[in-house]
Short mmCIF file of C-alpha atoms and ligand atoms in Angstrom, two decimals:
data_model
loop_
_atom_site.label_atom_id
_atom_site.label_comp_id
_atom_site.label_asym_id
_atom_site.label_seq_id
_atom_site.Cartn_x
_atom_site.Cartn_y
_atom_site.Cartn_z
CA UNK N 1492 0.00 0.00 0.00
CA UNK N 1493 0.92 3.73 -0.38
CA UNK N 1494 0.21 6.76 1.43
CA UNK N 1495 0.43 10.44 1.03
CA UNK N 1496 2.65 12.14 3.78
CA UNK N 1497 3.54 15.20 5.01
CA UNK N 1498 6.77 15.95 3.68
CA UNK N 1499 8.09 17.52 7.48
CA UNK N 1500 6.82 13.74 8.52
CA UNK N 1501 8.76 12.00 6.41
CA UNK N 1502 11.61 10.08 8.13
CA UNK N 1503 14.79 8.98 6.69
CA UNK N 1504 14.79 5.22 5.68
CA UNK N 1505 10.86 5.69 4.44
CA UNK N 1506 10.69 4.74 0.69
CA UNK N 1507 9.30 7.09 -2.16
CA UNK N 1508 5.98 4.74 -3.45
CA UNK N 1509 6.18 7.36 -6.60
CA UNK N 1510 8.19 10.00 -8.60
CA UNK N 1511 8.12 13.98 -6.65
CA UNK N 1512 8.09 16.48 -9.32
CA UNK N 1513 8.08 20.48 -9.18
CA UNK N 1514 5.41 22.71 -9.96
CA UNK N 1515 6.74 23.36 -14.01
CA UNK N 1516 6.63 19.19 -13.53
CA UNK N 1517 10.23 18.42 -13.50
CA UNK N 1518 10.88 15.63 -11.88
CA UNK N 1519 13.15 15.85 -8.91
CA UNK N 1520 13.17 12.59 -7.08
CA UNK N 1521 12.89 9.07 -8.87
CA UNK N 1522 10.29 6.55 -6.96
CA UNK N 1523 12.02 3.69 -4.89
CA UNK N 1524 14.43 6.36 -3.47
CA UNK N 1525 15.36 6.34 -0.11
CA UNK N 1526 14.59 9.27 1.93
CA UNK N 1527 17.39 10.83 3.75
CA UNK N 1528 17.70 14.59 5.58
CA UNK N 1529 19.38 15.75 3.12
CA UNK N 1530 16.29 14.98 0.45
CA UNK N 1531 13.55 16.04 3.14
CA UNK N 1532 15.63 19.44 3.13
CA UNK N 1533 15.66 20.33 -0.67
CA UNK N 1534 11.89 19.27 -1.51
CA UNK N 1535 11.13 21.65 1.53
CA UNK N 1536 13.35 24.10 0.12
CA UNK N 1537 11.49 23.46 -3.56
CA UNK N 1538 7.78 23.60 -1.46
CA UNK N 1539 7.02 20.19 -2.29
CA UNK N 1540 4.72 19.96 0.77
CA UNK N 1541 3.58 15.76 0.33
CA UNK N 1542 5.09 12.68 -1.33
CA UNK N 1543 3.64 9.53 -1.67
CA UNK N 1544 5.55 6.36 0.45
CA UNK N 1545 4.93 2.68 0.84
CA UNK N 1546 2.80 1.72 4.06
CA UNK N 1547 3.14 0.09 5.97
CA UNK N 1548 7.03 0.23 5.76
CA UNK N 1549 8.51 -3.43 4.95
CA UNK N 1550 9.47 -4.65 8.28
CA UNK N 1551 13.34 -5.59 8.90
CA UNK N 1552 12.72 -9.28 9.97
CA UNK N 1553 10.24 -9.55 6.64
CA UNK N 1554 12.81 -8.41 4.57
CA UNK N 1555 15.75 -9.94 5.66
CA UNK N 1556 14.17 -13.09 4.75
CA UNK N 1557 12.90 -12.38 1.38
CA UNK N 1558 16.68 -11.06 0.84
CA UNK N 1559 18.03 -14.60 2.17
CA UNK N 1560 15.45 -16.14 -0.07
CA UNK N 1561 16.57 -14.25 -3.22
CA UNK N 1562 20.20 -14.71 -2.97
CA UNK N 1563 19.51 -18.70 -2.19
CA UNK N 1564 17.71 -18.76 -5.05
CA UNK N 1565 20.23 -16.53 -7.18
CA UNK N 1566 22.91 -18.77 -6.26
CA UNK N 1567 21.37 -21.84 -7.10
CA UNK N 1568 20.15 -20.36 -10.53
CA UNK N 1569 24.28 -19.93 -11.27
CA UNK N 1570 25.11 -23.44 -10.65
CA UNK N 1571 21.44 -24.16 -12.72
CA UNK N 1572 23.12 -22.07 -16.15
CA UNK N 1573 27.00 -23.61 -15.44
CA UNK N 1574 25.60 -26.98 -15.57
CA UNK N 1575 23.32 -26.46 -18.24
CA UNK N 1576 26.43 -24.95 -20.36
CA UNK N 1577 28.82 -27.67 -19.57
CA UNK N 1578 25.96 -30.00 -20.94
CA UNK N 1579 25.39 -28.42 -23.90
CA UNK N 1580 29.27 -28.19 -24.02
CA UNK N 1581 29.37 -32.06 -23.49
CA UNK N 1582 27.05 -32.21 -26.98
CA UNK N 1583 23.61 -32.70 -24.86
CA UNK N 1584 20.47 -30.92 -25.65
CA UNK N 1585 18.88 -27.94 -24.19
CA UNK N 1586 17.52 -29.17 -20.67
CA UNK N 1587 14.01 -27.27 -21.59
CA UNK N 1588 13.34 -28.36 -17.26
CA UNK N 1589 16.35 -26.28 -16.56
CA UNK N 1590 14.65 -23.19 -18.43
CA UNK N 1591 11.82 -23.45 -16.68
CA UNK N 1592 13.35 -23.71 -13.22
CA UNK N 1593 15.73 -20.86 -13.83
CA UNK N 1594 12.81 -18.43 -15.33
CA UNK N 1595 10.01 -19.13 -12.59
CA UNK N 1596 12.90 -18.97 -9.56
CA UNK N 1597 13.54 -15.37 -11.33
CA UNK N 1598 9.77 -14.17 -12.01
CA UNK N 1599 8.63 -14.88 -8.18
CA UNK N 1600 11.24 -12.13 -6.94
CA UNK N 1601 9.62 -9.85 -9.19
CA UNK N 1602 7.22 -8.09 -6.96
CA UNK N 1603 7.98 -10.13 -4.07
CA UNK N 1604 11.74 -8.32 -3.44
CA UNK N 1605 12.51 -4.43 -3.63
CA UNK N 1606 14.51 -4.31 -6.93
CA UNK N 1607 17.08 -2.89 -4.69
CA UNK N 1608 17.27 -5.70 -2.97
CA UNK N 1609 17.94 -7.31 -6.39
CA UNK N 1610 20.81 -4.94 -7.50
CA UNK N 1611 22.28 -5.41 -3.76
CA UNK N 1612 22.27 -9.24 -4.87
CA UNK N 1613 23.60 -8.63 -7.80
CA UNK N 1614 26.28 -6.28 -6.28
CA UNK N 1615 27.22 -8.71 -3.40
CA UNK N 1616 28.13 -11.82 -5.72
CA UNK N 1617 30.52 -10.86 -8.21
CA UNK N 1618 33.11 -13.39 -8.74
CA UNK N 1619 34.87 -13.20 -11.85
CA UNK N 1620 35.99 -16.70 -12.18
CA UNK N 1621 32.20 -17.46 -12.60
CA UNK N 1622 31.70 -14.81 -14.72
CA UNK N 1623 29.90 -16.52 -17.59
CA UNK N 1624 27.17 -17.85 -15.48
CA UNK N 1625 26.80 -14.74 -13.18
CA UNK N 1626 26.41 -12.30 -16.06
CA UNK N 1627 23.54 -15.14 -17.46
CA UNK N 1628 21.86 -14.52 -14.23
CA UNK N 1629 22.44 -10.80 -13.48
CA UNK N 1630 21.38 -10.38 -17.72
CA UNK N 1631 18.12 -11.93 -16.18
CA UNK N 1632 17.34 -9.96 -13.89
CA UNK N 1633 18.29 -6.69 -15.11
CA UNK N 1634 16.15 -7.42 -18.77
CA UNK N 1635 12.92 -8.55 -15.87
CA UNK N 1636 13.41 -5.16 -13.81
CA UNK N 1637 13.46 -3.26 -17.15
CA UNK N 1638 10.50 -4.94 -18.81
CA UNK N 1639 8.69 -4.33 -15.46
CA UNK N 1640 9.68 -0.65 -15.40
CA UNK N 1641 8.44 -0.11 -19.45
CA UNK N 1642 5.45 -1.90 -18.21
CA UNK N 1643 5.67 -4.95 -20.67
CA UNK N 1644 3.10 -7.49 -19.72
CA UNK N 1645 4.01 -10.44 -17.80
CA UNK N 1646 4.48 -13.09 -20.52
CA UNK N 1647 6.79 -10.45 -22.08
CA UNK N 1648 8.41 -9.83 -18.84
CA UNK N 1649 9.05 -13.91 -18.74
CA UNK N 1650 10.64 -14.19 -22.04
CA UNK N 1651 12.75 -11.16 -20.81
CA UNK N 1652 13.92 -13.18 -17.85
CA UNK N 1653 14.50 -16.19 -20.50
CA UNK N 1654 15.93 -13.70 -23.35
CA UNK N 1655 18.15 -12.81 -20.28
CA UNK N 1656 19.53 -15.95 -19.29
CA UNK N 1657 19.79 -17.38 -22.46
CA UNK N 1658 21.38 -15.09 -24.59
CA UNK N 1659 25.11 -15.80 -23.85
CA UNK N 1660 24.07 -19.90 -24.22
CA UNK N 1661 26.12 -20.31 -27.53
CA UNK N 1662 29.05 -19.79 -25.94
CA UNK N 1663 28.69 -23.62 -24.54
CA UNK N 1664 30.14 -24.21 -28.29
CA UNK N 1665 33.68 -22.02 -28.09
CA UNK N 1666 36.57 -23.12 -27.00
CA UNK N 1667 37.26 -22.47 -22.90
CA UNK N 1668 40.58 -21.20 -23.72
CA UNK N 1669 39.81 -18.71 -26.09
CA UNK N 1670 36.64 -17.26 -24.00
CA UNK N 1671 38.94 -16.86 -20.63
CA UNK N 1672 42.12 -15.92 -22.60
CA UNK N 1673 43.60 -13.02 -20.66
CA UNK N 1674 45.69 -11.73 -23.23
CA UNK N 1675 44.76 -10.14 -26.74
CA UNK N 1676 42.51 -12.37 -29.03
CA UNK N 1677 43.61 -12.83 -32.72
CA UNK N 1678 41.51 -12.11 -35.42
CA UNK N 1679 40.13 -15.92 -35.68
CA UNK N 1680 39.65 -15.69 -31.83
CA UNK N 1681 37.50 -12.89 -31.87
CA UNK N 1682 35.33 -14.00 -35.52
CA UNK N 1683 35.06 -17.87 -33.39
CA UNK N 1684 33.06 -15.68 -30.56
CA UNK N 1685 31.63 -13.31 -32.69
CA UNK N 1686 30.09 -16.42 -34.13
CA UNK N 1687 28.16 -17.32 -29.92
CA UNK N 1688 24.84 -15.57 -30.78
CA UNK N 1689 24.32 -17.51 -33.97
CA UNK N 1690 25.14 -21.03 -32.11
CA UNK N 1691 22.92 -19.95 -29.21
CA UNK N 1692 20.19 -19.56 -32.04
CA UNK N 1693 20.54 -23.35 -33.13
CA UNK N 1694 20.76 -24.39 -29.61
CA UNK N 1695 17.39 -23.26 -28.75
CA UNK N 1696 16.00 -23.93 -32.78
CA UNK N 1697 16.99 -27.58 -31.67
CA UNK N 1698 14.19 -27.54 -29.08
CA UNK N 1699 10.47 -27.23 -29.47
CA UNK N 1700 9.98 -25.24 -25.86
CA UNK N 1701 11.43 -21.97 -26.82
CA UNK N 1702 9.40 -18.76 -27.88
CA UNK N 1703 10.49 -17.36 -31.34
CA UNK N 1704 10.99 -14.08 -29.82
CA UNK N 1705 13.44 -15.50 -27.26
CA UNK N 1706 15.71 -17.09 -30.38
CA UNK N 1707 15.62 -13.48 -32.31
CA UNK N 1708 16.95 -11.84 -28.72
CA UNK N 1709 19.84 -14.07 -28.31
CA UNK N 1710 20.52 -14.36 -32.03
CA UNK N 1711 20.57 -9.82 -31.91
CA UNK N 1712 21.29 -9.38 -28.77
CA UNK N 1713 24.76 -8.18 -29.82
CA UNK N 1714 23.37 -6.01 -33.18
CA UNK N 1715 22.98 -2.40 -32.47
CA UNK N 1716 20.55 0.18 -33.81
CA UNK N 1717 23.04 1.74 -36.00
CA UNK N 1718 23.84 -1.06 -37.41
CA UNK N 1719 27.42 -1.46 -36.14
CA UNK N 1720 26.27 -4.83 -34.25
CA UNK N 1721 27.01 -8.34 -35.29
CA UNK N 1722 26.68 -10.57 -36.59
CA UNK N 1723 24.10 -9.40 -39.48
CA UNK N 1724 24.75 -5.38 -38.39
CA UNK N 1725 20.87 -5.34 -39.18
CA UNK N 1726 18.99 -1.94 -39.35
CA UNK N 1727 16.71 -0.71 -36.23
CA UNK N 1728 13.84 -1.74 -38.05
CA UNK N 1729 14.61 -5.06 -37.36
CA UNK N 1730 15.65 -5.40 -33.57
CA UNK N 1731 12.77 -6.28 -31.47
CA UNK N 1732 12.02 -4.45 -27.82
CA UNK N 1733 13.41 -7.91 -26.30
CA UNK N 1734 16.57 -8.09 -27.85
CA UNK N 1735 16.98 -4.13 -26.98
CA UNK N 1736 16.39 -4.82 -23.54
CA UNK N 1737 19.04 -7.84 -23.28
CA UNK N 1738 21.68 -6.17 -25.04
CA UNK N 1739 21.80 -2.80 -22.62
CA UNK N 1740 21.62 -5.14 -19.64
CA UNK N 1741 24.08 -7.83 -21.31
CA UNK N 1742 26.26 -4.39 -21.93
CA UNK N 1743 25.81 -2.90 -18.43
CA UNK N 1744 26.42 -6.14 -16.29
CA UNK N 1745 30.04 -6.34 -18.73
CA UNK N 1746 30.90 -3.00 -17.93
CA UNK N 1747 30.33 -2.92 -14.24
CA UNK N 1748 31.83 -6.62 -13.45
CA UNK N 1749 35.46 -7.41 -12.89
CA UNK N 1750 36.81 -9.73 -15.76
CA UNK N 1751 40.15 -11.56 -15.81
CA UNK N 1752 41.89 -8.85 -18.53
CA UNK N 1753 39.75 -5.87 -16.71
CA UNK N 1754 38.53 -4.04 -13.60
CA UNK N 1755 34.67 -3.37 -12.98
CA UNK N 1756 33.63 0.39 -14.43
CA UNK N 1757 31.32 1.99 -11.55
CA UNK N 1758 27.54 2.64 -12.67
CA UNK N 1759 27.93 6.23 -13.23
CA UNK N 1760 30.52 5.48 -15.82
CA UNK N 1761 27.85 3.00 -17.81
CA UNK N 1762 25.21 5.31 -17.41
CA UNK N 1763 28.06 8.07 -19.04
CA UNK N 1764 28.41 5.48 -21.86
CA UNK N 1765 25.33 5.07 -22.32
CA UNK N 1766 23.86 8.66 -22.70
CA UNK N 1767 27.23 9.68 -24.85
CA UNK N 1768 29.33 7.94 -27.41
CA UNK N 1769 26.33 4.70 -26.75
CA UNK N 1770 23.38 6.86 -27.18
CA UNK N 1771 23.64 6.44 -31.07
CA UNK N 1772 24.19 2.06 -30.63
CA UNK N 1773 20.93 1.55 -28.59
CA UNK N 1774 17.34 1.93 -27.85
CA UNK N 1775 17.37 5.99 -26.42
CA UNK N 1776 14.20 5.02 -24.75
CA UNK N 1777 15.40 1.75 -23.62
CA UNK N 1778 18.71 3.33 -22.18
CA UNK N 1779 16.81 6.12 -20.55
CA UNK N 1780 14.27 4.43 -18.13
CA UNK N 1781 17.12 2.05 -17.47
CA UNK N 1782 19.38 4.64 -16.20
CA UNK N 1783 16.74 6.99 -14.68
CA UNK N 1784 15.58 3.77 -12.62
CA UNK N 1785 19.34 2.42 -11.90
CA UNK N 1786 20.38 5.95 -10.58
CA UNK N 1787 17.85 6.03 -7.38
CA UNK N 1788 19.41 3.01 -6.16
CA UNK N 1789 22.28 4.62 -5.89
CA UNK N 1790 21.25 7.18 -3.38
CA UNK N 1791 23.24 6.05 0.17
CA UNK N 1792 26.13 4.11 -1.53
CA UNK N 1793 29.29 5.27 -0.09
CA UNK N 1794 31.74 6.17 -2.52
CA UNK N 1795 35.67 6.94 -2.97
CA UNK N 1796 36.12 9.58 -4.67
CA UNK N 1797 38.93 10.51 -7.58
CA UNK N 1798 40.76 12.96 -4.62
CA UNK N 1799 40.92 10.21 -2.48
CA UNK N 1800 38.49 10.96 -0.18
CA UNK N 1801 35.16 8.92 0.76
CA UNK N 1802 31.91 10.04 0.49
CA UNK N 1803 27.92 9.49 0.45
CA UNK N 1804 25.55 9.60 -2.15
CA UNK N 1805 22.89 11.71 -1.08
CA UNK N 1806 21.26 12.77 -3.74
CA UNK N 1807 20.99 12.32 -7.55
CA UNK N 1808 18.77 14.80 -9.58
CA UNK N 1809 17.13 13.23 -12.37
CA UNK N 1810 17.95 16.01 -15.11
CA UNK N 1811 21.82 15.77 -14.14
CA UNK N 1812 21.75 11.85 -13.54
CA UNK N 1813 25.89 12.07 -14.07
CA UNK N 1814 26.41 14.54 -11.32
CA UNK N 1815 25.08 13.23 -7.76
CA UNK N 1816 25.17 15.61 -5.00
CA UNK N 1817 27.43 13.69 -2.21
CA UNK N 1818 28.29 14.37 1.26
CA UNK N 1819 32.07 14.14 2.46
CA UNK N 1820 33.56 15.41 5.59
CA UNK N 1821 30.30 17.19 6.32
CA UNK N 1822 30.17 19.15 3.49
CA UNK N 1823 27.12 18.61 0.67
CA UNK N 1824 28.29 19.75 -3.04
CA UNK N 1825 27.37 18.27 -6.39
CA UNK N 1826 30.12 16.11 -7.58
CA UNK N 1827 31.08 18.66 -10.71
CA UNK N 1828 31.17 21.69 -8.44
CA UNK N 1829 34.37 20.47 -7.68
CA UNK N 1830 35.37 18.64 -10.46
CA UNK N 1831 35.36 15.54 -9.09
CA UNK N 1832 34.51 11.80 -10.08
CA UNK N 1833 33.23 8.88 -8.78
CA UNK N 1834 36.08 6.31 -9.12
CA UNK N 1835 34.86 3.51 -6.86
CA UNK N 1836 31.79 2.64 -5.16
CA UNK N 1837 32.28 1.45 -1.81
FE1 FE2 Y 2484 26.94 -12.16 -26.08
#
């Protein structure tokens, strides 16, 4: 349930149940961000006099459990995708059980969990020895959270999860050694896994089970609006809302992970990429609600900062998404007031 409160009543820790905009209707503070003083101080400032929150507020104990639940259930989905690649590496079929299992344990955390809960998962369990069957997962949930955010309907929101978890599943047929080489691939290298999302499409063309719309994703999930994708480079026209959705998650869970030949980029920096040199390789629309919704989980991460000092996230507007307001050492300033950057998060 939601409620409308007092904004002078508000309390830190209570959760915004919808967007607060101005009076010219720009919107100020993104829904499913945490309240803090600092917030409660600007919207009084602005004379935004109510917000709406969620009531009652999810108790501790409830969602402890829910979060023990989800990260159970996350970490048995991992070992679910590694053994269903090292079958399908082994020449066996597509274990259509497996798919099931792995989509329905995802789909029940949709409105069951806070989707920060989900990105606090997702943050947690980074292991980049296991990186191939995290990033299946994480690609899951991020392409579920965005088709629930762009409202999709729940059968589309399931082949997101699937789209998600699948689209990576032709790299059962490359070599180990070339997909964990540490060291620059040759030309063949690369063109063998430049080659995964057209093996992934025979994978699943192999079974009966799997939605046509789910073997277009993973066959495009790597094929990019301007047509500088492989392994068709296809036009827009062409590339289905599914397959946009998978490839900005598939693109953001690479950037922000650690990988054997790389370390992990921080959100801020994806969300850079995305709205500069990327906004001309995917969906704009796509990339926008997925960044405007990513950034108000952010608010209360600590942070180090590029002068070496820590810091809080305390606030990020939703016109300058780039440029959170933090607090270090007491003092509040937006992060390009003093030409800072974000350069880990903490
Ligand atoms: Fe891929």
């Amino acid at each position: 349930m939601t409620v409308d409160i007092q904004v002078c009543d508000c309390s830190e820790g209570d959760i915004l149940a919808a967007d607060v905009f101005n009076h010219e209707g720009v919107k100020l503070v993104g829904c499913n961000t945490m309240i803090n003083s600092f917030i409660i101080e600007k919207l009084l400032e602005m004379g935004i006099e109510s917000v709406q929150v969620y009531d009652p507020p999810i108790k501790a104990s409830t969602r402890e459990y829910k979060l023990k639940y989800l990260i159970s259930d996350y970490k048995e989905n991992i070992l679910i995708v590694k053994d269903m690649i090292h079958e399908l590496a082994s020449g066996k079929k597509l274990d259509i059980n497996k798919v099931s299992k792995v989509t329905d344990s995802i789909f029940k955390h949709l409105n069951d969990v806070n989707s920060d809960d989900i990105m606090n998962c997702i943050n947690n369990i980074k292991n980049s020895d296991e990186y191939t069957y995290l990033h299946s997962v994480n690609v899951a949930f991020y392409s579920m959270l965005m088709a629930k955010w762009m409202n999709l309907t729940e059968n589309e929101i399931k082949k997101a999860i699937q789209s998600g978890f699948l689209h990576d599943i032709g790299k059962a047929k490359v070599p180990l050694k070339v997909l964990n080489k540490s060291t620059p691939l040759t030309k063949e290298e690369f063109n063998l896994i430049k080659k995964h999302p057209i093996y992934g499409y025979y994978i699943l063309n192999d079974s009966n089970f799997i939605d046509i719309d789910i073997k277009r994703a993973v066959l495009l999930h790597h094929e990019r609006v301007n047509r500088t994708g492989y392994p068709f480079s296809i036009s827009a026209g062409k590339i289905g809302i599914l397959t946009r959705i998978v490839s900005v998650a598939d693109v953001y869970d690479a950037m922000t992970s650690d990988r054997v030949y790389k370390k992990k980029a921080t959100p801020f920096a994806a969300f850079e990429m995305f709205m500069t040199e990327g906004c001309t390789d995917f969906d704009t629309y796509v990339t926008s609600e997925f960044v405007s919704h990513m950034a108000t989980f952010l608010t209360g991460t600590d942070v180090l900062l590029s002068n070496g000092e820590k810091g809080k996230i305390v606030y990020i507007p939703p016109h300058k998404m780039l440029q959170p307001v933090i607090c270090s050492n007491g003092d509040y300033f937006s992060i390009d007031e003093k030409g800072l950057a974000i350069k880990e998060m903490l």
